[in-house]
Amino acid sequence: MAGRINRKEILVVAMQQFSNRGYAGVSMRNIASACQLNIGSLYHHFNDKQELYLAAVQQAFTGRSAHLLAVLKSNKPPQNRLSSLIDVLCQILDEDQTFLKFVQRELLDGDERRLKYLANQVFGTLIIELNQLCRQISPQLDPVLLANTIIGMVLHLFQSAPLRQHLPGFQQEHQQPEIISQHVQQILWQGLISPHLRGSL
Amino acid sequence: MAGRINRKEILVVAMQQFSNRGYAGVSMRNIASACQLNIGSLYHHFNDKQELYLAAVQQAFTGRSAHLLAVLKSNKPPQNRLSSLIDVLCQILDEDQTFLKFVQRELLDGDERRLKYLANQVFGTLIIELNQLCRQISPQLDPVLLANTIIGMVLHLFQSAPLRQHLPGFQQEHQQPEIISQHVQQILWQGLISPHLRGSL
DNA sequence: ACAAAGTAAACGAACGTTTGATACGCTAAC
DNA sequence: GTTAGCGTATCAAACGTTCGTTTACTTTGT
């Protein structure tokens, strides 16, 4: 009676463990005891470790792009859409560490099957829309690379946070999603040389 | 006689294995057999797995920033220095996968001691110089965040390469370091809106 | 000869997985 | 209203394998 946990609850626990310590770094016993569950019971819900890991990854990814896609498809002007996208992305990454860590791990492990799943099911439609938006906003740049770069600027500022703490010049506010979003947008809109200085070149 | 391997050669093997599959994903037996060495011999060179891992990480990082630092400290004008830095960084990341993968893994694992080592011994002086360069080039932006963002743009374009292959709009040339460097610089110097369009806003 | 570098074999612990028995929640028959 | 039955969930215990590490011994280079 104290036990009785459902599949979804197990997946939430597995998500946290796998995203933090990786596939090989987490044992079935780790997850079982974190769920206050016997290891035999864990195998009642999932056939093997691979299946549990895959389900946890999918759980972490499902529905995660819906919000971003809605922003991209709104009928505001292109520049506003990009601005909102960056805002929302920063918000999501700040709230949910799991998502970002899984993306990093999948990039590192490089399993072809799971990368294809990521590309098609998670990021596919999102990237198509973002590519198109980039083409509209900045016709002189390669839209595919630009889309990737924008995502990368934001992702890196979040994933490098643990290191940045120890780097010279660190300030607490550099971790705030609003600050990060604003900073990225500043670079994108005006580049390094502010417009009023450009004439003097 | 076939055996007889030195510490440095073991570390090169360990670097490759650990960077690709992580600490928990590689066993001492894996590394020993990859060196064509008995596991006992491995323990003759390193006291335990942690020591071997740490030595492999350090091996991957040592001297890696020297080239970048030289570029930063050259007496060319600031904009040229940044341009060269991005060029060289792209070159390094293209040649050496190990370095980037270890950085990613250290960011993920978040071990405080190793992060401090990374921050102080590997990136410390580099970041100080880059911060100062950013302050010179772009006084209106936060130099610390800007330095981090520039590094992040480049890093992400390389670490996302395995995923990008499966994303819509992929082109082979998006993997070339020269193309990536040029793209990043384009964004930085002019932003998304090219100067001749800026007047129409 | 002696230290350094190699080996085979074993240690206990932890791993993924399986087994067989036990408790629970529900429905249907009495 | 009780109870027999049944599928589902939980459990303790064990399987064989691999893990990190140690031991005792042999080979090698100088």
Short mmCIF file of C-alpha atoms (C1' of nucleotides) in Angstrom, two decimals:
data_model
loop_
_atom_site.label_atom_id
_atom_site.label_comp_id
_atom_site.label_asym_id
_atom_site.label_seq_id
_atom_site.Cartn_x
_atom_site.Cartn_y
_atom_site.Cartn_z
CA MET A 1 0.00 0.00 0.00
CA ALA A 2 2.88 2.34 0.76
CA GLY A 3 4.47 1.25 -2.50
CA ARG A 4 2.23 1.17 -5.57
CA ILE A 5 3.95 3.54 -7.92
CA ASN A 6 2.99 4.00 -11.55
CA ARG A 7 5.05 4.01 -14.73
CA LYS A 8 5.04 7.79 -15.02
CA GLU A 9 6.47 8.30 -11.54
CA ILE A 10 9.27 5.84 -12.23
CA LEU A 11 10.11 7.70 -15.43
CA VAL A 12 10.39 11.02 -13.61
CA VAL A 13 12.88 9.51 -11.19
CA ALA A 14 14.77 7.78 -14.02
CA MET A 15 14.91 11.06 -15.96
CA GLN A 16 16.60 12.85 -13.11
CA GLN A 17 19.10 10.08 -12.46
CA PHE A 18 20.01 9.36 -16.08
CA SER A 19 20.27 13.02 -17.04
CA ASN A 20 22.59 13.72 -14.13
CA ARG A 21 24.84 10.66 -14.21
CA GLY A 22 24.37 9.09 -17.63
CA TYR A 23 23.34 5.63 -18.76
CA ALA A 24 26.36 3.74 -17.42
CA GLY A 25 26.49 5.84 -14.26
CA VAL A 26 23.07 4.76 -13.01
CA SER A 27 22.18 1.19 -12.03
CA MET A 28 18.76 -0.40 -12.02
CA ARG A 29 19.15 -0.73 -8.25
CA ASN A 30 19.80 3.03 -7.98
CA ILE A 31 16.53 3.82 -9.70
CA ALA A 32 14.61 1.13 -7.85
CA SER A 33 15.70 2.38 -4.44
CA ALA A 34 15.09 6.00 -5.45
CA CYS A 35 11.52 4.90 -6.20
CA GLN A 36 11.46 2.95 -2.90
CA LEU A 37 10.87 -0.10 -5.02
CA ASN A 38 12.35 -3.56 -5.17
CA ILE A 39 14.46 -4.19 -8.22
CA GLY A 40 12.18 -7.03 -9.29
CA SER A 41 9.26 -4.63 -9.39
CA LEU A 42 11.22 -2.32 -11.65
CA TYR A 43 11.58 -5.17 -14.14
CA HIS A 44 7.84 -5.66 -13.94
CA HIS A 45 7.36 -2.21 -15.49
CA PHE A 46 10.27 -2.27 -17.94
CA ASN A 47 11.80 -5.21 -19.76
CA ASP A 48 15.40 -4.04 -19.44
CA LYS A 49 17.62 -1.06 -18.74
CA GLN A 50 17.73 0.12 -22.36
CA GLU A 51 13.95 0.26 -22.52
CA LEU A 52 13.78 2.23 -19.29
CA TYR A 53 16.43 4.68 -20.50
CA LEU A 54 14.72 5.21 -23.83
CA ALA A 55 11.37 5.79 -22.13
CA ALA A 56 12.98 8.28 -19.75
CA VAL A 57 14.56 10.21 -22.63
CA GLN A 58 11.26 10.31 -24.49
CA GLN A 59 9.46 11.45 -21.35
CA ALA A 60 11.98 14.28 -21.03
CA PHE A 61 11.48 15.35 -24.64
CA THR A 62 7.76 14.93 -25.29
CA GLY A 63 5.79 18.11 -25.51
CA ARG A 64 8.90 20.14 -24.85
CA SER A 65 8.84 21.81 -28.28
CA ALA A 66 5.12 22.61 -28.36
CA HIS A 67 5.49 25.93 -26.60
CA LEU A 68 8.40 26.98 -28.82
CA LEU A 69 6.53 25.98 -31.95
CA ALA A 70 3.51 28.05 -30.96
CA VAL A 71 5.73 31.11 -30.59
CA LEU A 72 7.33 30.51 -33.99
CA LYS A 73 3.97 30.14 -35.71
CA SER A 74 2.30 33.17 -34.18
CA ASN A 75 1.34 35.96 -36.54
CA LYS A 76 3.56 38.61 -35.05
CA PRO A 77 6.29 40.22 -37.18
CA PRO A 78 9.38 38.04 -37.73
CA GLN A 79 11.67 39.94 -35.39
CA ASN A 80 9.17 39.72 -32.55
CA ARG A 81 8.79 36.02 -33.13
CA LEU A 82 12.54 35.46 -32.85
CA SER A 83 12.70 37.64 -29.79
CA SER A 84 9.92 35.69 -28.09
CA LEU A 85 11.51 32.40 -29.09
CA ILE A 86 14.73 33.31 -27.33
CA ASP A 87 12.81 34.49 -24.28
CA VAL A 88 10.82 31.28 -24.05
CA LEU A 89 13.83 29.05 -24.71
CA CYS A 90 15.71 30.72 -21.87
CA GLN A 91 12.71 30.25 -19.63
CA ILE A 92 12.40 26.54 -20.46
CA LEU A 93 16.11 25.84 -19.98
CA ASP A 94 16.07 27.68 -16.68
CA GLU A 95 13.12 25.71 -15.34
CA ASP A 96 14.06 22.27 -16.64
CA GLN A 97 17.65 21.12 -16.29
CA THR A 98 16.76 17.59 -17.37
CA PHE A 99 15.93 18.49 -20.96
CA LEU A 100 19.22 20.27 -21.62
CA LYS A 101 21.31 17.57 -19.98
CA PHE A 102 19.71 14.84 -22.03
CA VAL A 103 20.36 16.77 -25.23
CA GLN A 104 24.01 17.14 -24.24
CA ARG A 105 24.28 13.44 -23.40
CA GLU A 106 22.71 12.36 -26.66
CA LEU A 107 25.10 14.59 -28.58
CA LEU A 108 28.01 13.01 -26.73
CA ASP A 109 26.97 9.39 -27.00
CA GLY A 110 26.12 9.78 -30.66
CA ASP A 111 23.77 6.79 -30.92
CA GLU A 112 22.51 7.07 -34.49
CA ARG A 113 19.03 5.74 -33.78
CA ARG A 114 18.37 8.12 -30.91
CA LEU A 115 19.87 11.08 -32.78
CA LYS A 116 17.47 10.43 -35.64
CA TYR A 117 14.60 10.33 -33.17
CA LEU A 118 15.77 13.63 -31.71
CA ALA A 119 16.14 15.19 -35.15
CA ASN A 120 12.80 14.00 -36.48
CA GLN A 121 10.43 13.82 -33.53
CA VAL A 122 11.76 16.51 -31.20
CA PHE A 123 13.49 19.19 -33.23
CA GLY A 124 12.33 18.53 -36.80
CA THR A 125 9.34 20.81 -37.27
CA LEU A 126 10.84 23.33 -34.90
CA ILE A 127 13.99 23.69 -36.98
CA ILE A 128 12.05 23.94 -40.21
CA GLU A 129 10.09 26.88 -38.84
CA LEU A 130 13.18 28.48 -37.35
CA ASN A 131 15.10 28.08 -40.61
CA GLN A 132 12.31 29.86 -42.45
CA LEU A 133 12.21 32.64 -39.88
CA CYS A 134 15.98 33.09 -40.20
CA ARG A 135 15.66 33.27 -43.98
CA GLN A 136 13.10 36.07 -43.62
CA ILE A 137 15.01 38.06 -41.04
CA SER A 138 18.51 37.70 -42.41
CA PRO A 139 18.60 36.75 -46.11
CA GLN A 140 22.34 37.37 -46.37
CA LEU A 141 23.18 34.59 -43.87
CA ASP A 142 22.93 30.81 -44.21
CA PRO A 143 19.58 30.11 -42.50
CA VAL A 144 20.48 26.59 -41.34
CA LEU A 145 23.71 27.63 -39.67
CA LEU A 146 22.07 30.74 -38.25
CA ALA A 147 19.23 28.75 -36.68
CA ASN A 148 21.75 26.38 -35.18
CA THR A 149 23.89 29.21 -33.91
CA ILE A 150 21.04 30.97 -32.17
CA ILE A 151 20.07 27.77 -30.38
CA GLY A 152 23.73 27.19 -29.56
CA MET A 153 24.29 30.64 -28.05
CA VAL A 154 21.45 30.10 -25.62
CA LEU A 155 22.19 26.45 -24.84
CA HIS A 156 25.83 27.12 -24.14
CA LEU A 157 25.14 29.97 -21.75
CA PHE A 158 23.06 27.55 -19.68
CA GLN A 159 25.23 24.48 -19.92
CA SER A 160 28.40 26.40 -19.11
CA ALA A 161 26.87 27.88 -15.97
CA PRO A 162 28.65 25.47 -13.57
CA LEU A 163 32.01 26.42 -15.09
CA ARG A 164 31.27 30.12 -15.40
CA GLN A 165 30.90 30.30 -11.61
CA HIS A 166 34.63 29.77 -11.29
CA LEU A 167 35.72 31.90 -14.20
CA PRO A 168 37.11 35.42 -13.72
CA GLY A 169 34.53 38.19 -13.83
CA PHE A 170 31.61 36.02 -12.78
CA GLN A 171 28.48 37.80 -11.58
CA GLN A 172 25.39 36.20 -10.12
CA GLU A 173 23.08 37.91 -12.59
CA HIS A 174 24.75 36.14 -15.49
CA GLN A 175 22.71 33.09 -14.52
CA GLN A 176 19.33 34.81 -14.82
CA PRO A 177 17.33 33.76 -17.88
CA GLU A 178 16.10 37.30 -18.57
CA ILE A 179 19.64 38.67 -18.60
CA ILE A 180 20.84 35.87 -20.87
CA SER A 181 17.94 36.33 -23.27
CA GLN A 182 18.49 40.07 -23.48
CA HIS A 183 22.21 39.64 -24.02
CA VAL A 184 21.80 37.16 -26.87
CA GLN A 185 19.25 39.40 -28.56
CA GLN A 186 21.53 42.41 -28.29
CA ILE A 187 24.29 40.56 -30.13
CA LEU A 188 21.94 39.25 -32.76
CA TRP A 189 20.27 42.54 -33.56
CA GLN A 190 23.24 44.81 -33.65
CA GLY A 191 26.37 42.67 -33.69
CA LEU A 192 29.44 43.70 -31.78
CA ILE A 193 29.69 47.16 -33.30
CA SER A 194 26.78 49.34 -32.27
CA PRO A 195 25.14 51.19 -35.19
CA HIS A 196 26.11 54.69 -34.13
CA LEU A 197 29.77 53.63 -34.10
CA ARG A 198 29.58 51.91 -37.45
CA GLY A 199 29.92 55.09 -39.44
CA SER A 200 33.39 55.79 -38.07
CA LEU A 201 34.86 52.69 -39.65
CA MET B 1 59.13 -7.10 -25.68
CA ALA B 2 56.00 -6.42 -27.70
CA GLY B 3 54.61 -4.77 -24.59
CA ARG B 4 56.65 -2.08 -22.93
CA ILE B 5 54.46 0.95 -23.28
CA ASN B 6 55.03 4.26 -21.55
CA ARG B 7 52.74 6.41 -19.46
CA LYS B 8 52.08 8.90 -22.24
CA GLU B 9 50.88 6.22 -24.66
CA ILE B 10 48.48 4.83 -22.08
CA LEU B 11 47.08 8.31 -21.52
CA VAL B 12 46.43 8.82 -25.22
CA VAL B 13 44.40 5.62 -25.31
CA ALA B 14 42.61 6.52 -22.08
CA MET B 15 41.79 9.98 -23.45
CA GLN B 16 40.06 8.53 -26.47
CA GLN B 17 38.09 5.97 -24.51
CA PHE B 18 37.03 8.26 -21.64
CA SER B 19 36.12 11.15 -23.93
CA ASN B 20 33.95 8.91 -26.07
CA ARG B 21 32.21 6.81 -23.41
CA GLY B 22 32.67 8.66 -20.14
CA TYR B 23 34.13 7.65 -16.80
CA ALA B 24 31.56 5.00 -15.89
CA GLY B 25 31.37 3.73 -19.48
CA VAL B 26 34.99 2.63 -19.65
CA SER B 27 36.51 -0.12 -17.51
CA MET B 28 40.13 -0.54 -16.55
CA ARG B 29 40.09 -3.77 -18.55
CA ASN B 30 38.87 -1.86 -21.62
CA ILE B 31 41.83 0.48 -21.46
CA ALA B 32 44.31 -2.27 -20.61
CA SER B 33 43.30 -4.39 -23.59
CA ALA B 34 43.24 -1.35 -25.88
CA CYS B 35 46.88 -0.85 -24.85
CA GLN B 36 47.50 -4.58 -25.33
CA LEU B 37 48.40 -4.65 -21.68
CA ASN B 38 47.50 -6.83 -18.74
CA ILE B 39 45.27 -5.14 -16.22
CA GLY B 40 47.89 -5.60 -13.52
CA SER B 41 50.37 -3.63 -15.58
CA LEU B 42 47.90 -0.80 -15.85
CA TYR B 43 47.83 -0.60 -12.07
CA HIS B 44 51.60 -0.49 -12.12
CA HIS B 45 51.39 2.90 -13.90
CA PHE B 46 48.34 4.34 -12.13
CA ASN B 47 47.17 3.78 -8.57
CA ASP B 48 43.46 3.66 -9.41
CA LYS B 49 40.84 4.54 -12.01
CA GLN B 50 40.26 8.06 -10.72
CA GLU B 51 43.96 8.88 -11.02
CA LEU B 52 44.05 7.52 -14.58
CA TYR B 53 40.97 9.52 -15.54
CA LEU B 54 42.30 12.73 -14.06
CA ALA B 55 45.63 12.27 -15.81
CA ALA B 56 43.84 11.62 -19.11
CA VAL B 57 41.76 14.78 -18.73
CA GLN B 58 44.83 16.84 -17.92
CA GLN B 59 46.66 15.32 -20.87
CA ALA B 60 43.77 16.37 -23.11
CA PHE B 61 43.81 19.91 -21.77
CA THR B 62 47.48 20.75 -21.32
CA GLY B 63 48.93 23.14 -23.83
CA ARG B 64 45.60 23.35 -25.60
CA SER B 65 45.12 27.03 -24.81
CA ALA B 66 48.66 28.15 -25.63
CA HIS B 67 47.93 28.72 -29.31
CA LEU B 68 44.74 30.64 -28.55
CA LEU B 69 46.49 32.78 -25.97
CA ALA B 70 49.22 33.71 -28.44
CA VAL B 71 46.61 34.92 -30.90
CA LEU B 72 44.85 36.96 -28.22
CA LYS B 73 48.09 38.62 -27.12
CA SER B 74 49.38 39.50 -30.58
CA ASN B 75 49.71 43.16 -31.38
CA LYS B 76 47.23 43.23 -34.21
CA PRO B 77 44.14 45.46 -33.94
CA PRO B 78 41.37 44.08 -31.66
CA GLN B 79 39.02 43.06 -34.45
CA ASN B 80 41.73 41.07 -36.18
CA ARG B 81 42.62 39.36 -32.96
CA LEU B 82 39.05 38.22 -32.40
CA SER B 83 38.79 37.11 -35.99
CA SER B 84 41.95 35.04 -35.71
CA LEU B 85 40.82 33.60 -32.40
CA ILE B 86 37.63 32.27 -33.95
CA ASP B 87 39.58 30.88 -36.89
CA VAL B 88 42.05 29.08 -34.67
CA LEU B 89 39.38 27.81 -32.29
CA CYS B 90 37.46 26.28 -35.20
CA GLN B 91 40.67 24.71 -36.43
CA ILE B 92 41.48 23.17 -33.04
CA LEU B 93 37.98 21.82 -32.50
CA ASP B 94 37.98 20.33 -35.98
CA GLU B 95 41.29 18.55 -35.48
CA ASP B 96 40.79 17.35 -31.92
CA GLN B 97 37.47 15.83 -30.94
CA THR B 98 38.82 14.70 -27.58
CA PHE B 99 39.22 18.19 -26.17
CA LEU B 100 35.65 19.26 -26.91
CA LYS B 101 34.15 16.02 -25.63
CA PHE B 102 36.00 16.27 -22.33
CA VAL B 103 34.80 19.84 -21.86
CA GLN B 104 31.24 18.70 -22.47
CA ARG B 105 31.61 15.78 -20.06
CA GLU B 106 33.10 17.94 -17.34
CA LEU B 107 30.25 20.42 -17.73
CA LEU B 108 27.75 17.57 -17.41
CA ASP B 109 29.31 15.77 -14.46
CA GLY B 110 29.80 19.01 -12.58
CA ASP B 111 32.55 17.79 -10.25
CA GLU B 112 33.48 20.95 -8.37
CA ARG B 113 37.17 20.14 -8.05
CA ARG B 114 37.67 19.41 -11.73
CA LEU B 115 35.59 22.43 -12.76
CA LYS B 116 37.83 24.65 -10.68
CA TYR B 117 40.88 23.10 -12.32
CA LEU B 118 39.33 23.76 -15.73
CA ALA B 119 38.45 27.33 -14.81
CA ASN B 120 41.83 28.18 -13.31
CA GLN B 121 44.41 26.12 -15.16
CA VAL B 122 42.88 25.70 -18.61
CA PHE B 123 40.58 28.63 -19.33
CA GLY B 124 41.56 31.20 -16.71
CA THR B 125 44.11 33.40 -18.43
CA LEU B 126 42.43 32.82 -21.77
CA ILE B 127 39.12 34.18 -20.53
CA ILE B 128 40.74 37.18 -18.89
CA GLU B 129 42.32 38.17 -22.19
CA LEU B 130 39.15 37.47 -24.12
CA ASN B 131 37.08 39.50 -21.65
CA GLN B 132 39.40 42.44 -22.12
CA LEU B 133 39.28 42.10 -25.90
CA CYS B 134 35.48 42.04 -25.78
CA ARG B 135 35.47 45.17 -23.62
CA GLN B 136 37.57 46.95 -26.22
CA ILE B 137 35.59 45.84 -29.24
CA SER B 138 32.11 46.15 -27.84
CA PRO B 139 31.88 48.48 -24.82
CA GLN B 140 28.09 48.47 -24.87
CA LEU B 141 27.86 44.72 -24.16
CA ASP B 142 28.67 42.75 -21.00
CA PRO B 143 32.19 41.50 -21.76
CA VAL B 144 31.96 38.36 -19.64
CA LEU B 145 28.72 37.18 -21.23
CA LEU B 146 29.98 38.17 -24.67
CA ALA B 147 33.19 36.18 -24.30
CA ASN B 148 31.19 33.20 -23.15
CA THR B 149 28.73 33.56 -26.00
CA ILE B 150 31.41 33.69 -28.66
CA ILE B 151 32.99 30.51 -27.32
CA GLY B 152 29.54 28.97 -27.10
CA MET B 153 28.56 29.75 -30.69
CA VAL B 154 31.64 27.96 -31.98
CA LEU B 155 31.53 25.07 -29.53
CA HIS B 156 27.89 24.32 -30.20
CA LEU B 157 28.32 24.27 -33.97
CA PHE B 158 30.89 21.53 -33.52
CA GLN B 159 29.20 19.54 -30.78
CA SER B 160 25.85 19.56 -32.55
CA ALA B 161 27.37 18.22 -35.76
CA PRO B 162 26.17 14.62 -35.20
CA LEU B 163 22.61 15.85 -34.76
CA ARG B 164 22.74 18.43 -37.53
CA GLN B 165 23.36 15.65 -40.04
CA HIS B 166 19.78 14.47 -39.54
CA LEU B 167 18.18 17.90 -39.34
CA PRO B 168 16.29 19.40 -42.29
CA GLY B 169 18.40 21.56 -44.59
CA PHE B 170 21.68 19.86 -43.76
CA GLN B 171 24.58 20.48 -46.13
CA GLN B 172 27.98 18.84 -45.98
CA GLU B 173 29.83 22.17 -46.00
CA HIS B 174 28.21 23.13 -42.69
CA GLN B 175 30.78 20.84 -41.05
CA GLN B 176 33.82 22.64 -42.46
CA PRO B 177 35.72 24.72 -39.90
CA GLU B 178 36.35 27.57 -42.35
CA ILE B 179 32.65 27.88 -43.15
CA ILE B 180 31.72 27.80 -39.47
CA SER B 181 34.31 30.41 -38.56
CA GLN B 182 33.20 32.72 -41.33
CA HIS B 183 29.55 32.32 -40.38
CA VAL B 184 30.12 33.12 -36.72
CA GLN B 185 32.16 36.19 -37.62
CA GLN B 186 29.46 37.43 -40.00
CA ILE B 187 26.89 37.33 -37.21
CA LEU B 188 29.21 38.99 -34.73
CA TRP B 189 30.30 41.85 -36.96
CA GLN B 190 27.00 42.83 -38.46
CA GLY B 191 24.25 41.08 -36.52
CA LEU B 192 21.21 39.72 -38.27
CA ILE B 193 20.30 42.95 -40.04
CA SER B 194 22.90 43.87 -42.61
CA PRO B 195 24.02 47.53 -42.41
CA HIS B 196 22.56 48.62 -45.73
CA LEU B 197 19.13 47.40 -44.60
CA ARG B 198 19.33 49.01 -41.22
CA GLY B 199 18.31 52.46 -42.46
CA SER B 200 14.90 51.21 -43.55
CA LEU B 201 13.79 50.38 -40.01
"C1'" DA C 1 71.76 -7.67 -9.27
"C1'" DC C 2 68.13 -4.97 -8.97
"C1'" DA C 3 64.48 -1.97 -10.01
"C1'" DA C 4 60.93 -1.42 -13.41
"C1'" DA C 5 57.33 -3.53 -16.20
"C1'" DG C 6 55.14 -7.48 -17.35
"C1'" DT C 7 51.73 -11.57 -16.25
"C1'" DA C 8 47.97 -14.96 -14.40
"C1'" DA C 9 44.82 -15.61 -10.95
"C1'" DA C 10 41.98 -14.36 -7.53
"C1'" DC C 11 39.26 -11.11 -4.17
"C1'" DG C 12 34.73 -9.11 -2.76
"C1'" DA C 13 31.38 -5.95 -4.50
"C1'" DA C 14 28.21 -4.37 -7.81
"C1'" DC C 15 26.16 -5.09 -12.13
"C1'" DG C 16 21.80 -6.60 -15.26
"C1'" DT C 17 18.54 -9.98 -15.10
"C1'" DT C 18 15.54 -14.06 -13.63
"C1'" DT C 19 12.92 -16.83 -10.53
"C1'" DG C 20 9.17 -18.20 -7.50
"C1'" DA C 21 6.50 -16.93 -3.85
"C1'" DT C 22 3.56 -13.44 -1.59
"C1'" DA C 23 0.32 -9.45 -1.12
"C1'" DC C 24 -3.09 -6.53 -3.24
"C1'" DG C 25 -7.55 -4.86 -5.81
"C1'" DC C 26 -11.08 -6.19 -8.38
"C1'" DT C 27 -15.10 -8.90 -10.32
"C1'" DA C 28 -18.39 -12.73 -10.24
"C1'" DA C 29 -20.68 -16.42 -8.05
"C1'" DC C 30 -22.96 -17.94 -4.00
"C1'" DG D 1 -22.01 -9.88 2.31
"C1'" DT D 2 -18.92 -13.11 1.91
"C1'" DT D 3 -15.62 -15.50 -0.77
"C1'" DA D 4 -13.32 -17.70 -4.51
"C1'" DG D 5 -10.76 -16.52 -8.32
"C1'" DC D 6 -7.57 -13.79 -11.18
"C1'" DG D 7 -4.45 -10.52 -12.94
"C1'" DT D 8 -1.23 -7.14 -11.32
"C1'" DA D 9 2.32 -5.38 -8.32
"C1'" DT D 10 5.72 -6.22 -4.95
"C1'" DC D 11 9.16 -8.83 -2.75
"C1'" DA D 12 13.54 -11.58 -1.24
"C1'" DA D 13 16.87 -14.31 -3.14
"C1'" DA D 14 19.72 -15.94 -6.40
"C1'" DC D 15 21.82 -16.35 -11.25
"C1'" DG D 16 26.17 -15.55 -14.00
"C1'" DT D 17 29.06 -11.63 -15.42
"C1'" DT D 18 31.82 -7.75 -14.97
"C1'" DC D 19 33.71 -4.36 -12.11
"C1'" DG D 20 37.93 -2.16 -9.46
"C1'" DT D 21 41.63 -3.76 -7.09
"C1'" DT D 22 45.24 -6.87 -5.02
"C1'" DT D 23 48.44 -10.55 -4.79
"C1'" DA D 24 52.43 -13.30 -5.88
"C1'" DC D 25 55.34 -14.34 -9.39
"C1'" DT D 26 58.15 -13.85 -13.86
"C1'" DT D 27 60.39 -11.23 -17.38
"C1'" DT D 28 63.08 -7.40 -18.97
"C1'" DG D 29 66.60 -3.59 -19.34
"C1'" DT D 30 70.75 -1.55 -17.49
#
